[in-house]
Tab-separated table of C-alpha atoms in Angstrom:
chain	number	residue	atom	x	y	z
A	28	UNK	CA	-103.454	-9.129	143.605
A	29	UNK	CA	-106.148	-9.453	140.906
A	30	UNK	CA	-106.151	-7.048	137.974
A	31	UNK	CA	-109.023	-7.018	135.605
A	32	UNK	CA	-108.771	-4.896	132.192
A	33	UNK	CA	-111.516	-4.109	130.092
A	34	UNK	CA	-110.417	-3.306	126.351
A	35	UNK	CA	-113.373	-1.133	125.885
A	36	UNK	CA	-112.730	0.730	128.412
A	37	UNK	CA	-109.153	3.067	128.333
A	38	UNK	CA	-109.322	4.170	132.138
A	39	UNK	CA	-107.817	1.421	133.814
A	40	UNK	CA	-104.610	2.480	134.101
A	41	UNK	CA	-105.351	5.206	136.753
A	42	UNK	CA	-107.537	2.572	138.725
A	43	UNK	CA	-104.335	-0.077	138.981
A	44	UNK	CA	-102.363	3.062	140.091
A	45	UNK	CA	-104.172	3.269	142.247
A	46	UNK	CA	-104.139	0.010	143.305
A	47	UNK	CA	-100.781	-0.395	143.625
A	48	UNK	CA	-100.193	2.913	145.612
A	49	UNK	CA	-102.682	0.993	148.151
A	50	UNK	CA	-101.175	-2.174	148.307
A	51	UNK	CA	-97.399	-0.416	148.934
A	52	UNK	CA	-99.060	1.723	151.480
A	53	UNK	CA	-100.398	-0.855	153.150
A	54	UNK	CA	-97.229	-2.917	153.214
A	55	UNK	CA	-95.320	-0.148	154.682
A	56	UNK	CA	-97.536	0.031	157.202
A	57	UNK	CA	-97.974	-3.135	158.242
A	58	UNK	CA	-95.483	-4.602	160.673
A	59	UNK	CA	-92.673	-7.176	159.363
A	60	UNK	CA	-91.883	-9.727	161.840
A	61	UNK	CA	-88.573	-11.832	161.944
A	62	UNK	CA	-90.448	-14.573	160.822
A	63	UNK	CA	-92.490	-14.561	157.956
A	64	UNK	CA	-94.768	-17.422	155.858
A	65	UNK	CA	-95.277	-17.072	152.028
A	66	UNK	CA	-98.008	-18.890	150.687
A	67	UNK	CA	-100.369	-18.712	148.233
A	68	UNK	CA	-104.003	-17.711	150.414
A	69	UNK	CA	-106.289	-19.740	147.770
A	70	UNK	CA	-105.542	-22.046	145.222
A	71	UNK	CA	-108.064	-23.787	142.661
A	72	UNK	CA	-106.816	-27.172	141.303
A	73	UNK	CA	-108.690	-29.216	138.697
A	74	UNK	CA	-109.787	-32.532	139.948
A	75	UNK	CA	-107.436	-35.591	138.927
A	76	UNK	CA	-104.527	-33.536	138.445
A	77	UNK	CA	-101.004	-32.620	140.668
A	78	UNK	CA	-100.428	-30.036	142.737
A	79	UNK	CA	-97.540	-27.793	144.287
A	80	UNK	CA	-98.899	-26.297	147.860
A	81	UNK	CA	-96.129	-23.571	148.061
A	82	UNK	CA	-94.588	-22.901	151.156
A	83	UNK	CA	-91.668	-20.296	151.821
A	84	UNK	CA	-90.434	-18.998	155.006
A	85	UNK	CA	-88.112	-16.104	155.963
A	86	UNK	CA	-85.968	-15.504	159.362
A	87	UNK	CA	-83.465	-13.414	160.307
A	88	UNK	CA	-81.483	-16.596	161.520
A	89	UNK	CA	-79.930	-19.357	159.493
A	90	UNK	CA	-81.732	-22.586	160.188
A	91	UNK	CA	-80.108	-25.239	162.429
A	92	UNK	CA	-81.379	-28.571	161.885
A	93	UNK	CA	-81.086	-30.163	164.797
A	94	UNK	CA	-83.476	-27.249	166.315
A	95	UNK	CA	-85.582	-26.318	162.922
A	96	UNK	CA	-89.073	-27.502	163.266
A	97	UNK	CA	-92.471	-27.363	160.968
A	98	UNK	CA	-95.718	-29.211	160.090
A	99	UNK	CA	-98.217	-29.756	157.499
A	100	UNK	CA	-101.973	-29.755	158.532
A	101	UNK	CA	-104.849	-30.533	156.600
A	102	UNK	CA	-108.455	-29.067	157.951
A	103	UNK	CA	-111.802	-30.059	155.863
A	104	UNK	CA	-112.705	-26.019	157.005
A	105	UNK	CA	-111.312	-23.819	159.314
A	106	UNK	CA	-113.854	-25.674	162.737
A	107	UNK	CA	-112.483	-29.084	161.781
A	108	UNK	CA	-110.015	-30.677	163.810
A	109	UNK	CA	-106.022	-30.188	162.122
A	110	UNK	CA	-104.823	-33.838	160.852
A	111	UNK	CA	-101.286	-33.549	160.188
A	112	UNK	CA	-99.914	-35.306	157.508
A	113	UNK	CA	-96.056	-34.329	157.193
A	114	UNK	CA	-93.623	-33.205	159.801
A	115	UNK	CA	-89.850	-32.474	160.511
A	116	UNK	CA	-87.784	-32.529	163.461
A	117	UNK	CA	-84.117	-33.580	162.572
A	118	UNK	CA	-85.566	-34.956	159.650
A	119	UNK	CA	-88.516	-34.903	156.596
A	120	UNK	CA	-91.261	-37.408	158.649
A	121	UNK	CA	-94.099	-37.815	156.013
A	122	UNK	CA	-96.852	-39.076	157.818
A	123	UNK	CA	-99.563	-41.924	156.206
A	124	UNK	CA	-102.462	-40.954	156.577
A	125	UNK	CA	-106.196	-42.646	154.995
A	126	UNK	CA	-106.638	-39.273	153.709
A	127	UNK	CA	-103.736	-38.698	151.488
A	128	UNK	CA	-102.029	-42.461	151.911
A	129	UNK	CA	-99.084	-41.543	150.024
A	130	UNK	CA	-100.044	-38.843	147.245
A	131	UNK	CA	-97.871	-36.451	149.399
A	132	UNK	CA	-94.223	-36.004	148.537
A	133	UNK	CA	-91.626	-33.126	149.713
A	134	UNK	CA	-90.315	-31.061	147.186
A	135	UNK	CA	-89.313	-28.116	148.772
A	136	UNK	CA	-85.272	-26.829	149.466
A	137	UNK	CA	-84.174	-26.730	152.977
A	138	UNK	CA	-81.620	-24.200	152.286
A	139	UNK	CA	-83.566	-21.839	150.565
A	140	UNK	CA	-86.305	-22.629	153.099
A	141	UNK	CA	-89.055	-23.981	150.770
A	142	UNK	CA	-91.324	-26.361	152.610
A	143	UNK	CA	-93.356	-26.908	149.312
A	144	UNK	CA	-95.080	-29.629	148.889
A	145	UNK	CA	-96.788	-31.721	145.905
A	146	UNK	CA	-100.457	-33.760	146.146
A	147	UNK	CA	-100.789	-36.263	143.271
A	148	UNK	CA	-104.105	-37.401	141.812
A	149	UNK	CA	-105.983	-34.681	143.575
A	150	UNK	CA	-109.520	-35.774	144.447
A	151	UNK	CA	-113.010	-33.172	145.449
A	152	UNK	CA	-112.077	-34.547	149.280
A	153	UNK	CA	-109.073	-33.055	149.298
A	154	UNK	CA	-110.874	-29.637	149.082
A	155	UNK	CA	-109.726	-27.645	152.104
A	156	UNK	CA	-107.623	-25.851	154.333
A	157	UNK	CA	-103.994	-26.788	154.513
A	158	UNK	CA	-101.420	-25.656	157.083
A	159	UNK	CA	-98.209	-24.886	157.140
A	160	UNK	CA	-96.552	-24.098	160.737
A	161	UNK	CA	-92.828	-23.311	160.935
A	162	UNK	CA	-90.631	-22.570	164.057
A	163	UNK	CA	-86.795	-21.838	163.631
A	164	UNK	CA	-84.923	-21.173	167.043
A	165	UNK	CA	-83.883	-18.678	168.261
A	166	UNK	CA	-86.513	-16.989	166.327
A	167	UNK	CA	-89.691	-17.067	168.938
A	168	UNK	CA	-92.193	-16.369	166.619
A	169	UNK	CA	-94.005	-19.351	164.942
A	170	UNK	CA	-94.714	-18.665	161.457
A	171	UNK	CA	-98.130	-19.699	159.857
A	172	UNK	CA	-99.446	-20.051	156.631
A	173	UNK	CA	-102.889	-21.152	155.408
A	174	UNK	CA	-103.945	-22.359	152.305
A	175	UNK	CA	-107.643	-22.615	150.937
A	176	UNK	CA	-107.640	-25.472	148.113
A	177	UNK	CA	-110.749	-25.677	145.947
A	178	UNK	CA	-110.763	-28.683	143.705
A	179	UNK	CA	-112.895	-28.035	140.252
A	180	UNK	CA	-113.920	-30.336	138.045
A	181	UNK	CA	-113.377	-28.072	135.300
A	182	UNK	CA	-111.138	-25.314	134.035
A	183	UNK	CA	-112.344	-21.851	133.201
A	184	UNK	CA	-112.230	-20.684	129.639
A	185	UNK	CA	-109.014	-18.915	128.605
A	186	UNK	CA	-108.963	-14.988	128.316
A	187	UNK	CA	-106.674	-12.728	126.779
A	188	UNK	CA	-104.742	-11.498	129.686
A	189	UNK	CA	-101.322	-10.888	128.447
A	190	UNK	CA	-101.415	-7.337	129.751
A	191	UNK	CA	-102.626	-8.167	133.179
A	192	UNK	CA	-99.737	-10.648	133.324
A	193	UNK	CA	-97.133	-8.610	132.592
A	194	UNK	CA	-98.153	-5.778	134.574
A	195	UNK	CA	-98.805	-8.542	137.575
A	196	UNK	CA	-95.072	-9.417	136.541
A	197	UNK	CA	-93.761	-6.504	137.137
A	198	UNK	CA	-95.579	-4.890	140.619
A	199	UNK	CA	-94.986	-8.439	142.014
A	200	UNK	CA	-90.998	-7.933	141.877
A	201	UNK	CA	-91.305	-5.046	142.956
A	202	UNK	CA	-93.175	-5.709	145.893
A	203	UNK	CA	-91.071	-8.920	146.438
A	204	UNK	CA	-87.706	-6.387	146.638
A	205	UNK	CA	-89.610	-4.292	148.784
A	206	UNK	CA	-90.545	-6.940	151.294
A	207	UNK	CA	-86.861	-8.132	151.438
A	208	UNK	CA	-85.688	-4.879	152.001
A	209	UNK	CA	-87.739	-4.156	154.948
A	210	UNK	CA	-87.103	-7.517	156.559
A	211	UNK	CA	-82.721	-7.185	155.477
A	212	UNK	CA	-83.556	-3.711	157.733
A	213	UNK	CA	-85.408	-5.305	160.707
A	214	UNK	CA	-82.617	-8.479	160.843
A	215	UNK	CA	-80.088	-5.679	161.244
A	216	UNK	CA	-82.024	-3.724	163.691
A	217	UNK	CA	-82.597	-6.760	166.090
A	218	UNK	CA	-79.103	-7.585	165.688
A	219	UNK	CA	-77.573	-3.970	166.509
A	220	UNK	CA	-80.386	-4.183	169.363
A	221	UNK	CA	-78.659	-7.667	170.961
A	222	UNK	CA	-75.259	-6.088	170.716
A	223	UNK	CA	-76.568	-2.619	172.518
A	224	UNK	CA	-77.763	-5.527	175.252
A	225	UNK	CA	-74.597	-7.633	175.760
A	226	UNK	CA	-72.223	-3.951	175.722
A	227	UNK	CA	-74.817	-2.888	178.451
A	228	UNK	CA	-74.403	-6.115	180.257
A	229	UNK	CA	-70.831	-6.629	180.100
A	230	UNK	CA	-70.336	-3.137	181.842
A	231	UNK	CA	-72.425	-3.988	184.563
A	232	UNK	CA	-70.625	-6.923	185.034
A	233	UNK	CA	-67.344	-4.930	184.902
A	234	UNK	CA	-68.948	-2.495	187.235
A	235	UNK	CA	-70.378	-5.448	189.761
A	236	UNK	CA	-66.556	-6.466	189.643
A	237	UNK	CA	-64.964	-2.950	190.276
A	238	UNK	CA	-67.268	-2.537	193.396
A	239	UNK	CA	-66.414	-6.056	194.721
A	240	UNK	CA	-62.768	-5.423	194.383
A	241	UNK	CA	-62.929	-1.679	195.613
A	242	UNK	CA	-62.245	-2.867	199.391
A	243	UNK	CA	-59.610	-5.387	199.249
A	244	UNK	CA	-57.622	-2.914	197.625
A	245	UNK	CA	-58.266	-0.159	200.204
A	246	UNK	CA	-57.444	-3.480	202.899
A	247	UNK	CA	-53.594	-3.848	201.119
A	248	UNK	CA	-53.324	0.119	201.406
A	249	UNK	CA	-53.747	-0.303	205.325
């Protein structure tokens, strides 16, 4: 979230208040899934320069490697075709492409599922959406996140923005603890819900087995 002070002006606070009270509302309200992509939804990178594309995933199951899958994509806009340019499956595949030849390099942390990635010498083509699909069995949800690089050929001007920072800082942990929290509560949910399932199945089968042996035992009576 963007915050933008004016000095002059000494009502501000009340209107990030605001803001924030918004933005937790609306995370409350909106549905955590098992699975879920951080990234950073738009990124502006000056031209000639290196650049991390962040990607972090979350799951409520610990990644196995041998089933762990994901992909980077690179679109020229969101209409264009998806040219993929790094994979995994058992294994980081980096992928040559003419695009990108071999600017791209994997910097990420498998454990700590970061699938981050850094683009070297960045040029105005590579301007454009970039992809990043994850799938971590038995989670059935694919996670997605998209990334809209603009490539500048200039920075902006610096600003004094020490209080936006810090107040940035500060509601971003927050939220960050709050997002955790919700999806630590979910993981246990689904978990207490797959127990619930196997108890209910195991005493049907214990029931299918009761009625099954109900008339062989009558037969021995006889």
């Amino acid at each position: 979230m963007h915050f933008t002070l004016q000095k002059r002006n000494k009502t501000w606070m009340p209107a990030i208040n605001l803001s924030i009270v918004g933005l937790v509302v609306y995370i409350m309200a909106y549905p955590v899934s098992s699975m879920d992509v951080l990234v950073h939804n738009q990124i502006n990178v000056l031209n000639g320069t290196m650049v991390r594309i962040q990607c972090i995933f979350t799951s409520c199951y610990k990644m196995d490697v041998n089933k762990f899958a994901m992909n980077w994509t690179y679109q020229e806009n969101t209409n264009e075709t998806e040219e993929m340019f790094m994979t995994y499956k058992k294994g980081m595949m980096p992928l040559r492409t003419d695009r990108f030849s071999d600017r791209v390099q994997f910097v990420g942390n498998l454990e700590k599922n970061d699938l981050s990635i850094t683009l070297s010498d960045v040029q105005l083509s590579d301007e454009g959406v970039y992809n990043c699909y994850v799938r971590n069995p038995p989670d059935r949800i694919q996670g997605h996140g998209i990334i809209n690089m603009f490539v500048v050929t200039e920075l902006p001007p610096p600003r004094d923005s020490t209080i936006a920072v810090a107040i940035g800082a500060s509601v971003g942990g927050a939220l960050a603890l709050l997002i955790l929290s919700m999806v630590v509560v979910k993981c246990i949910r689904r978990h207490k819900k797959q127990e619930l399932i196997s108890d209910e199945q195991k005493m049907e089968e214990e029931g299918k087995l009761d009625a099954e042996g109900g008339p062989e035992e009558g037969t021995k009576q006889l």
